[in-house]
């Protein structure tokens, strides 16, 4: 699949880039011979080619051509402490001395489980898995097993990983590359996946009424993170909670992005909404692969081996990810990380709204806390859901992304991915970034 960037200005622009980045270009040519699209995950590919990373530290990422960037992509969310945090590194080194994979239970699993349970009042038990995709896949299976119903409702544009039953109208890379409904997913796998728009409680009520007694769960990103950040409006989440309770349907809050970011207790604490099942990932592995699903004891006890819903994994709860995650959560608690990054996010948000208004560029700023994005939306249309995001100008974003890159700022390459702020970002980083937005939005207007 190719990113569609066919406009003449874009081509001229890309030619100029190609002259400058010799090593990355050559590596990408080579990588493309051996890996589809030259990458290990679609959203990493962008035109004319992605930069190859040599190293990363704190808020900075360095490419193989010797360039330094302030990183707001941050590996798509896990690096809430920035790159290469010293304490996490030391902990991982200690763990490596003790072995990196046991295939047996170990004590830090209990410690990390306790940390999660202490911070998420709706979570009484957890199961560790390896990725967010696995967490949502198992969470959905568990909801189906518990309710003995097959249907689920997801949000159009919501991304819950790349497993079959949720790969319908999926955001993130799938939307960027024009394949939100992937080929290869059997119709039978998605026949029980229903869709409603975000920020539309009425649509959810209607959907649950039409499918009364058949829906196991509603799965939802509390802040849509994979079509750019789109926060819930007004009391949308509490409405969702109310409706799902009334209709006796489980609510799965997919906090793979928002968990330990918006607040220690994630979006549930931030917005005051309770889930029946919660999925976590990204941050809770401290930058190492992890996923978690958890919830009420009566539901979780259905998971094998205590119950009849099967779930298993060779690398699940591996000591490196768990120990890195435990240290990361300790630091997040000790340093009040969510508060600090939310403050930086608010500063960014206020500044970007002013800059955008002054620049005359058509667009809007969307986000919450440390998650933000400028959308190039016609007439400055605000973002409420997937349909709104799809109407924004992808090509304009890609050119803007490259001009920010030239200014030393690495934003996620897709219009549909969230910019993240980490604890390693300094006040000076934020100021420099705001200046770069000012300069490049001015250019975008020309
Ligand atoms: C909300 C959400 N859920 C699930 C996933 C899947 O997580 P992973 O990429 O670790 O499989 C993602 C990944 O971006 C995500 O953003």
Short mmCIF file of C-alpha atoms and ligand atoms in Angstrom, two decimals:
data_model
loop_
_atom_site.label_atom_id
_atom_site.label_comp_id
_atom_site.label_asym_id
_atom_site.label_seq_id
_atom_site.Cartn_x
_atom_site.Cartn_y
_atom_site.Cartn_z
CA UNK A 1 0.00 0.00 0.00
CA UNK A 2 1.22 3.46 -0.85
CA UNK A 3 0.58 6.76 0.89
CA UNK A 4 -1.15 8.94 -1.66
CA UNK A 5 1.00 12.05 -1.99
CA UNK A 6 0.69 12.73 -5.65
CA UNK A 7 0.52 16.51 -5.71
CA UNK A 8 3.28 18.33 -7.63
CA UNK A 9 4.36 20.52 -4.69
CA UNK A 10 4.70 17.38 -2.57
CA UNK A 11 6.90 15.71 -5.20
CA UNK A 12 9.20 18.75 -5.45
CA UNK A 13 9.32 18.89 -1.70
CA UNK A 14 10.28 15.21 -1.45
CA UNK A 15 13.04 15.60 -4.05
CA UNK A 16 14.65 18.24 -1.87
CA UNK A 17 14.50 15.86 1.10
CA UNK A 18 15.98 12.97 -0.88
CA UNK A 19 19.14 14.98 -1.58
CA UNK A 20 19.78 15.55 2.10
CA UNK A 21 19.31 12.21 3.83
CA UNK A 22 21.65 9.82 2.14
CA UNK A 23 22.06 7.06 4.74
CA UNK A 24 18.39 6.75 5.64
CA UNK A 25 17.44 6.65 1.99
CA UNK A 26 19.90 3.84 1.26
CA UNK A 27 18.85 1.87 4.32
CA UNK A 28 15.19 2.23 3.34
CA UNK A 29 15.93 0.92 -0.15
CA UNK A 30 17.64 -2.06 1.41
CA UNK A 31 14.94 -2.59 4.05
CA UNK A 32 12.27 -2.55 1.35
CA UNK A 33 13.91 -5.55 -0.28
CA UNK A 34 13.55 -7.63 2.84
CA UNK A 35 10.48 -6.30 4.61
CA UNK A 36 7.09 -5.29 3.16
CA UNK A 37 7.16 -1.51 2.84
CA UNK A 38 10.58 -1.53 4.50
CA UNK A 39 9.15 -1.41 8.01
CA UNK A 40 7.99 -3.63 10.84
CA UNK A 41 4.71 -1.75 11.41
CA UNK A 42 2.84 0.22 8.73
CA UNK A 43 2.57 3.63 10.34
CA UNK A 44 6.37 3.91 10.48
CA UNK A 45 6.50 4.19 6.69
CA UNK A 46 6.17 7.66 5.22
CA UNK A 47 7.02 9.35 1.94
CA UNK A 48 9.61 9.60 0.54
CA UNK A 49 11.19 7.34 3.18
CA UNK A 50 11.40 7.26 6.97
CA UNK A 51 14.57 8.28 8.77
CA UNK A 52 16.49 5.44 10.35
CA UNK A 53 17.28 5.90 14.01
CA UNK A 54 20.80 5.69 15.39
CA UNK A 55 19.93 6.33 19.05
CA UNK A 56 17.58 8.16 21.39
CA UNK A 57 17.85 9.79 24.79
CA UNK A 58 15.43 11.83 26.89
CA UNK A 59 13.22 13.93 24.62
CA UNK A 60 15.58 13.46 21.65
CA UNK A 61 15.89 10.98 18.85
CA UNK A 62 18.93 10.92 16.52
CA UNK A 63 18.97 9.66 12.94
CA UNK A 64 21.76 7.87 11.07
CA UNK A 65 22.49 11.07 9.11
CA UNK A 66 23.46 12.84 12.31
CA UNK A 67 20.25 14.84 12.81
CA UNK A 68 18.65 15.46 16.19
CA UNK A 69 14.91 15.80 16.71
CA UNK A 70 12.67 16.59 19.67
CA UNK A 71 10.46 13.52 19.70
CA UNK A 72 6.66 13.81 20.01
CA UNK A 73 6.04 10.42 18.42
CA UNK A 74 7.71 8.65 21.34
CA UNK A 75 7.23 5.19 19.84
CA UNK A 76 3.47 5.89 19.67
CA UNK A 77 2.92 6.32 23.37
CA UNK A 78 4.86 3.98 25.67
CA UNK A 79 7.75 6.34 26.46
CA UNK A 80 6.06 8.53 29.04
CA UNK A 81 9.44 9.06 30.75
CA UNK A 82 11.18 9.79 27.45
CA UNK A 83 13.90 7.67 25.91
CA UNK A 84 16.44 5.69 27.92
CA UNK A 85 15.40 6.63 31.45
CA UNK A 86 18.40 5.84 33.67
CA UNK A 87 16.47 4.22 36.52
CA UNK A 88 14.53 1.95 34.19
CA UNK A 89 17.75 1.04 32.41
CA UNK A 90 19.50 0.11 35.68
CA UNK A 91 16.53 -1.99 36.76
CA UNK A 92 16.49 -3.83 33.45
CA UNK A 93 20.25 -4.45 33.67
CA UNK A 94 19.81 -5.94 37.13
CA UNK A 95 17.01 -8.09 35.84
CA UNK A 96 19.12 -9.30 32.89
CA UNK A 97 21.71 -10.53 35.38
CA UNK A 98 18.98 -12.63 36.98
CA UNK A 99 17.68 -13.96 33.65
CA UNK A 100 15.23 -12.55 31.13
CA UNK A 101 12.66 -15.28 30.67
CA UNK A 102 11.60 -17.90 33.21
CA UNK A 103 8.38 -19.51 32.07
CA UNK A 104 7.47 -19.64 35.78
CA UNK A 105 5.75 -17.14 38.07
CA UNK A 106 7.96 -14.43 39.63
CA UNK A 107 7.44 -11.91 42.40
CA UNK A 108 7.43 -8.73 40.34
CA UNK A 109 4.26 -9.88 38.57
CA UNK A 110 2.50 -9.55 41.93
CA UNK A 111 4.07 -6.13 42.54
CA UNK A 112 3.01 -4.75 39.15
CA UNK A 113 -0.45 -6.30 39.52
CA UNK A 114 -0.79 -4.55 42.90
CA UNK A 115 0.29 -1.20 41.42
CA UNK A 116 -2.34 -1.46 38.69
CA UNK A 117 -5.05 -2.59 41.08
CA UNK A 118 -4.22 0.23 43.53
CA UNK A 119 -4.54 2.85 40.80
CA UNK A 120 -7.56 1.45 38.92
CA UNK A 121 -10.44 1.08 41.33
CA UNK A 122 -12.39 -1.01 38.83
CA UNK A 123 -9.58 -3.54 38.46
CA UNK A 124 -9.45 -6.35 41.01
CA UNK A 125 -7.40 -8.89 39.05
CA UNK A 126 -5.15 -8.73 35.99
CA UNK A 127 -3.65 -11.01 33.36
CA UNK A 128 -0.36 -9.95 31.76
CA UNK A 129 0.04 -10.46 28.02
CA UNK A 130 2.56 -9.15 25.49
CA UNK A 131 0.85 -6.40 23.51
CA UNK A 132 -2.16 -4.16 23.56
CA UNK A 133 -3.58 -6.18 20.66
CA UNK A 134 -3.47 -9.33 22.74
CA UNK A 135 -5.02 -7.53 25.70
CA UNK A 136 -8.05 -6.35 23.72
CA UNK A 137 -8.41 -9.67 21.90
CA UNK A 138 -8.47 -11.56 25.21
CA UNK A 139 -10.63 -8.91 26.90
CA UNK A 140 -13.26 -9.31 24.18
CA UNK A 141 -13.10 -13.09 24.43
CA UNK A 142 -13.56 -12.81 28.18
CA UNK A 143 -16.55 -10.48 27.81
CA UNK A 144 -18.09 -12.94 25.36
CA UNK A 145 -17.39 -15.86 27.67
CA UNK A 146 -18.82 -14.07 30.70
CA UNK A 147 -22.02 -12.86 29.06
CA UNK A 148 -22.42 -15.83 26.70
CA UNK A 149 -23.16 -13.38 23.89
CA UNK A 150 -21.25 -12.88 20.64
CA UNK A 151 -21.72 -9.30 19.49
CA UNK A 152 -19.50 -6.41 20.41
CA UNK A 153 -19.84 -2.72 19.67
CA UNK A 154 -16.77 -0.69 18.77
CA UNK A 155 -16.38 2.92 17.78
CA UNK A 156 -15.85 3.79 14.11
CA UNK A 157 -12.15 4.66 13.74
CA UNK A 158 -11.32 3.12 17.11
CA UNK A 159 -8.15 1.04 17.05
CA UNK A 160 -7.73 -1.89 19.41
CA UNK A 161 -4.82 -3.62 17.72
CA UNK A 162 -4.59 -5.71 14.59
CA UNK A 163 -6.68 -8.77 15.44
CA UNK A 164 -9.49 -9.86 13.12
CA UNK A 165 -12.61 -9.01 15.09
CA UNK A 166 -11.62 -5.35 15.65
CA UNK A 167 -10.05 -4.68 12.26
CA UNK A 168 -13.15 -2.97 10.93
CA UNK A 169 -13.14 0.78 10.42
CA UNK A 170 -9.91 0.71 12.41
CA UNK A 171 -7.98 3.94 12.89
CA UNK A 172 -4.22 4.42 13.03
CA UNK A 173 -1.99 2.97 10.29
CA UNK A 174 -4.96 1.17 8.74
CA UNK A 175 -6.68 4.48 8.03
CA UNK A 176 -3.46 6.25 7.01
CA UNK A 177 -2.87 3.63 4.34
CA UNK A 178 -6.48 3.48 3.24
CA UNK A 179 -7.19 -0.04 4.55
CA UNK A 180 -9.39 0.42 7.64
CA UNK A 181 -11.22 -2.76 6.62
CA UNK A 182 -8.31 -5.11 5.98
CA UNK A 183 -8.34 -7.75 3.29
CA UNK A 184 -7.82 -11.21 4.73
CA UNK A 185 -10.26 -10.76 7.59
CA UNK A 186 -13.02 -13.36 7.07
CA UNK A 187 -16.52 -11.91 7.02
CA UNK A 188 -17.42 -14.39 9.73
CA UNK A 189 -14.83 -12.83 12.04
CA UNK A 190 -16.41 -9.41 11.91
CA UNK A 191 -20.06 -10.31 11.52
CA UNK A 192 -20.48 -9.73 15.24
CA UNK A 193 -18.61 -6.43 15.31
CA UNK A 194 -21.01 -3.48 15.30
CA UNK A 195 -19.93 0.13 14.89
CA UNK A 196 -21.16 3.45 16.23
CA UNK A 197 -19.66 6.94 15.93
CA UNK A 198 -17.70 8.45 18.83
CA UNK A 199 -19.35 11.19 20.89
CA UNK A 200 -22.82 9.98 19.92
CA UNK A 201 -24.60 8.44 22.90
CA UNK A 202 -27.89 8.24 21.00
CA UNK A 203 -26.35 6.06 18.29
CA UNK A 204 -25.08 3.70 20.99
CA UNK A 205 -28.49 3.53 22.66
CA UNK A 206 -30.12 2.72 19.31
CA UNK A 207 -27.52 0.07 18.50
CA UNK A 208 -27.96 -1.65 21.87
CA UNK A 209 -31.74 -1.50 21.58
CA UNK A 210 -31.68 -3.08 18.11
CA UNK A 211 -29.41 -5.83 19.36
CA UNK A 212 -30.96 -6.24 22.76
CA UNK A 213 -29.71 -9.29 24.67
CA UNK A 214 -27.05 -10.05 22.04
CA UNK A 215 -24.22 -7.65 22.83
CA UNK A 216 -21.43 -8.80 25.14
CA UNK A 217 -19.51 -5.55 25.39
CA UNK A 218 -18.87 -2.06 24.15
CA UNK A 219 -15.15 -1.50 23.63
CA UNK A 220 -14.01 2.08 23.48
CA UNK A 221 -10.87 4.21 23.63
CA UNK A 222 -11.91 6.84 26.19
CA UNK A 223 -9.93 9.38 24.16
CA UNK A 224 -9.72 8.36 20.51
CA UNK A 225 -5.96 8.10 20.11
CA UNK A 226 -5.64 6.51 16.71
CA UNK A 227 -7.33 9.07 14.53
CA UNK A 228 -5.43 11.82 16.29
CA UNK A 229 -6.55 12.57 19.82
CA UNK A 230 -10.27 13.23 19.94
CA UNK A 231 -11.48 13.71 23.50
CA UNK A 232 -14.94 12.72 24.69
CA UNK A 233 -17.35 15.65 24.68
CA UNK A 234 -19.21 16.83 27.78
CA UNK A 235 -20.59 13.81 29.61
CA UNK A 236 -20.28 11.34 26.72
CA UNK A 237 -18.36 8.72 28.71
CA UNK A 238 -20.73 8.81 31.66
CA UNK A 239 -23.61 8.46 29.18
CA UNK A 240 -21.88 5.40 27.70
CA UNK A 241 -21.50 3.97 31.19
CA UNK A 242 -25.15 4.64 31.99
CA UNK A 243 -26.43 3.11 28.75
CA UNK A 244 -24.26 -0.01 29.03
CA UNK A 245 -25.44 -0.54 32.63
CA UNK A 246 -29.05 -0.10 31.66
CA UNK A 247 -28.68 -2.56 28.79
CA UNK A 248 -26.64 -4.96 30.90
CA UNK A 249 -23.67 -4.83 28.52
CA UNK A 250 -20.05 -4.85 29.68
CA UNK A 251 -17.95 -1.75 29.14
CA UNK A 252 -14.34 -2.36 28.09
CA UNK A 253 -12.25 0.79 28.34
CA UNK A 254 -9.21 0.41 26.14
CA UNK A 255 -6.64 2.45 28.06
CA UNK A 256 -3.63 1.17 26.13
CA UNK A 257 -2.81 4.82 25.36
CA UNK A 258 -4.45 6.75 28.20
CA UNK A 259 -3.50 4.41 31.07
CA UNK A 260 -0.93 5.96 33.45
CA UNK A 261 -0.85 8.99 31.11
CA UNK A 262 -3.95 11.14 31.67
CA UNK A 263 -3.82 10.27 35.37
CA UNK A 264 -2.41 7.44 37.46
CA UNK A 265 -5.83 5.87 37.15
CA UNK A 266 -5.96 6.70 33.44
CA UNK A 267 -9.03 8.11 31.72
CA UNK A 268 -11.21 6.39 34.32
CA UNK A 269 -9.82 8.64 37.03
CA UNK A 270 -9.52 11.67 34.72
CA UNK A 271 -13.14 11.53 33.55
CA UNK A 272 -14.64 9.70 36.55
CA UNK A 273 -15.97 6.71 34.63
CA UNK A 274 -15.87 3.05 35.67
CA UNK A 275 -15.10 0.14 33.35
CA UNK A 276 -16.07 -3.50 33.73
CA UNK A 277 -12.88 -4.52 31.95
CA UNK A 278 -9.79 -2.40 31.34
CA UNK A 279 -7.02 -2.95 28.83
CA UNK A 280 -3.58 -1.46 29.32
CA UNK A 281 -0.28 -1.68 27.44
CA UNK A 282 2.41 0.68 26.19
CA UNK A 283 3.41 2.74 29.30
CA UNK A 284 2.88 -0.09 31.76
CA UNK A 285 5.80 -2.02 30.18
CA UNK A 286 8.20 0.91 30.54
CA UNK A 287 9.02 0.71 26.82
CA UNK A 288 9.17 -3.08 26.67
CA UNK A 289 6.40 -5.20 25.13
CA UNK A 290 3.40 -5.68 27.39
CA UNK A 291 -0.36 -5.77 27.51
CA UNK A 292 -2.73 -6.17 30.44
CA UNK A 293 -6.39 -6.88 30.79
CA UNK A 294 -8.12 -6.67 34.11
CA UNK A 295 -11.38 -6.04 35.86
CA UNK A 296 -13.82 -7.28 38.41
CA UNK A 297 -12.92 -10.49 40.18
CA UNK A 298 -16.12 -12.26 39.19
CA UNK A 299 -15.27 -11.69 35.52
CA UNK A 300 -11.51 -12.28 35.73
CA UNK A 301 -11.89 -15.56 37.58
CA UNK A 302 -13.32 -16.95 34.36
CA UNK A 303 -9.85 -16.78 32.76
CA UNK A 304 -7.92 -20.07 32.52
CA UNK A 305 -6.65 -21.80 34.53
CA UNK A 306 -9.16 -20.68 37.16
CA UNK A 307 -11.96 -20.54 34.58
CA UNK A 308 -13.13 -21.58 31.16
CA UNK A 309 -11.99 -18.67 28.96
CA UNK A 310 -8.67 -19.73 27.48
CA UNK A 311 -5.75 -17.35 27.19
CA UNK A 312 -2.03 -18.14 27.18
CA UNK A 313 1.39 -16.86 26.06
CA UNK A 314 5.05 -17.93 26.21
CA UNK A 315 6.33 -14.42 26.87
CA UNK A 316 3.42 -13.23 29.03
CA UNK A 317 4.54 -11.58 32.26
CA UNK A 318 8.18 -11.85 31.17
CA UNK A 319 10.45 -10.47 33.88
CA UNK A 320 12.07 -7.77 31.73
CA UNK A 321 8.81 -6.09 30.67
CA UNK A 322 7.25 -6.50 34.09
CA UNK A 323 10.26 -5.15 35.96
CA UNK A 324 10.68 -2.22 33.57
CA UNK A 325 6.95 -1.50 33.90
CA UNK A 326 7.07 -1.69 37.68
CA UNK A 327 9.97 0.79 37.87
CA UNK A 328 8.21 3.09 35.38
CA UNK A 329 4.99 3.11 37.39
CA UNK A 330 6.98 3.78 40.58
CA UNK A 331 8.57 6.81 38.91
CA UNK A 332 5.23 8.00 37.52
CA UNK A 333 3.78 7.88 41.05
CA UNK A 334 6.81 9.40 42.79
CA UNK A 335 7.28 12.27 40.34
CA UNK A 336 3.63 13.08 39.68
CA UNK A 337 4.27 12.50 35.98
CA UNK A 338 0.67 12.84 34.70
CA UNK A 339 0.28 16.22 36.36
CA UNK A 340 3.55 17.56 34.92
CA UNK A 341 2.94 16.34 31.36
CA UNK A 342 -0.67 17.50 31.44
CA UNK A 343 0.56 20.98 32.38
CA UNK A 344 3.01 20.96 29.48
CA UNK A 345 0.19 19.75 27.24
CA UNK A 346 -2.07 22.60 28.31
CA UNK A 347 0.68 25.10 27.56
CA UNK A 348 1.15 23.56 24.14
CA UNK A 349 -2.59 23.51 23.46
CA UNK A 350 -3.09 27.17 24.38
CA UNK A 351 -0.10 28.28 22.31
CA UNK A 352 -1.10 26.22 19.27
CA UNK A 353 -4.65 27.56 19.27
CA UNK A 354 -3.30 31.12 19.23
CA UNK A 355 -0.71 30.36 16.54
CA UNK A 356 -3.23 28.59 14.35
CA UNK A 357 -5.71 31.46 14.62
CA UNK A 358 -2.99 34.01 13.77
CA UNK A 359 -1.62 31.95 10.88
CA UNK A 360 -4.85 31.93 8.91
CA UNK A 361 -4.31 28.21 8.19
CA UNK A 362 -7.55 26.24 8.17
CA UNK A 363 -7.37 23.75 10.97
CA UNK A 364 -8.03 22.99 14.60
CA UNK A 365 -6.14 21.84 17.66
CA UNK A 366 -7.47 18.67 19.24
CA UNK A 367 -6.36 16.83 22.33
CA UNK A 368 -6.32 16.53 26.09
CA UNK A 369 -3.51 16.51 28.67
CA UNK A 370 -0.25 15.41 27.08
CA UNK A 371 -1.95 14.25 23.84
CA UNK A 372 -2.33 16.84 21.10
CA UNK A 373 -2.59 17.36 17.36
CA UNK A 374 -3.14 20.03 14.75
CA UNK A 375 -5.70 18.85 12.19
CA UNK A 376 -5.84 20.56 8.81
CA UNK A 377 -9.61 20.66 8.74
CA UNK A 378 -11.60 22.77 6.30
CA UNK A 379 -12.93 25.92 7.91
CA UNK A 380 -11.27 24.91 11.20
CA UNK A 381 -13.89 22.21 11.78
CA UNK A 382 -13.57 20.70 15.26
CA UNK A 383 -12.97 16.99 15.72
CA UNK A 384 -15.78 14.93 17.25
CA UNK A 385 -15.34 11.58 15.55
CA UNK A 386 -13.72 9.51 12.80
CA UNK A 387 -15.75 11.06 9.97
CA UNK A 388 -14.51 14.52 10.98
CA UNK A 389 -10.90 13.33 11.09
CA UNK A 390 -11.19 11.71 7.66
CA UNK A 391 -12.19 15.04 6.14
CA UNK A 392 -8.92 16.69 7.17
CA UNK A 393 -6.16 17.26 4.62
CA UNK A 394 -3.72 14.31 4.80
CA UNK A 395 -1.36 15.65 2.15
CA UNK A 396 -1.10 19.03 3.80
CA UNK A 397 -0.32 17.26 7.04
CA UNK A 398 2.44 15.21 5.44
CA UNK A 399 4.12 18.32 4.04
CA UNK A 400 3.77 20.04 7.40
CA UNK A 401 5.21 16.99 9.11
CA UNK A 402 8.29 17.24 6.86
CA UNK A 403 8.75 20.93 7.44
CA UNK A 404 8.60 20.31 11.21
CA UNK A 405 11.15 17.54 10.73
CA UNK A 406 13.44 20.04 8.98
CA UNK A 407 13.07 22.24 12.05
CA UNK A 408 14.19 19.37 14.27
CA UNK A 409 10.74 18.31 15.52
CA UNK A 410 9.59 14.71 15.03
CA UNK A 411 5.80 14.47 15.02
CA UNK A 412 4.05 11.21 14.15
CA UNK A 413 4.05 11.03 10.33
CA UNK A 414 0.30 10.48 10.02
CA UNK A 415 -2.50 13.01 10.42
CA UNK A 416 -4.25 10.26 12.37
CA UNK A 417 -1.68 9.65 15.09
CA UNK A 418 -1.40 11.45 18.40
CA UNK A 419 1.53 13.66 19.46
CA UNK A 420 2.73 12.75 22.94
CA UNK A 421 4.60 14.77 25.55
CA UNK A 422 6.87 12.96 27.98
CA UNK A 423 8.31 13.70 31.40
CA UNK A 424 11.70 14.16 29.70
CA UNK A 425 10.44 17.17 27.70
CA UNK A 426 11.72 20.39 29.21
CA UNK A 427 10.11 23.82 29.25
CA UNK A 428 12.72 24.83 26.68
CA UNK A 429 11.72 21.90 24.43
CA UNK A 430 8.11 23.06 24.54
CA UNK A 431 9.05 26.65 23.75
CA UNK A 432 11.24 25.58 20.84
CA UNK A 433 8.45 23.38 19.51
CA UNK A 434 5.90 26.19 19.74
CA UNK A 435 8.29 28.42 17.76
CA UNK A 436 8.66 25.70 15.12
CA UNK A 437 4.86 25.39 14.84
CA UNK A 438 4.65 29.17 14.41
CA UNK A 439 7.26 29.22 11.66
CA UNK A 440 5.98 26.16 9.79
CA UNK A 441 2.30 27.04 9.98
CA UNK A 442 3.20 30.40 8.49
CA UNK A 443 4.93 28.53 5.65
CA UNK A 444 1.94 26.20 5.27
CA UNK A 445 -0.29 29.21 4.68
CA UNK A 446 1.83 30.40 1.72
C1 LIG B 1 -5.97 2.04 22.05
C2 LIG B 1 -5.08 0.95 21.56
N1 LIG B 1 -5.41 -0.32 21.81
C3 LIG B 1 -4.64 -1.36 21.41
C4 LIG B 1 -3.49 -1.12 20.70
C5 LIG B 1 -2.63 -2.27 20.27
O1 LIG B 1 -1.48 -2.27 21.03
P1 LIG B 1 -0.16 -3.03 20.49
O2 LIG B 1 0.37 -2.17 19.37
O3 LIG B 1 0.74 -3.06 21.69
O4 LIG B 1 -0.59 -4.35 20.04
C6 LIG B 1 -3.11 0.19 20.41
C7 LIG B 1 -1.89 0.45 19.65
O5 LIG B 1 -1.60 1.52 19.20
C8 LIG B 1 -3.91 1.25 20.85
O6 LIG B 1 -3.60 2.50 20.61
#
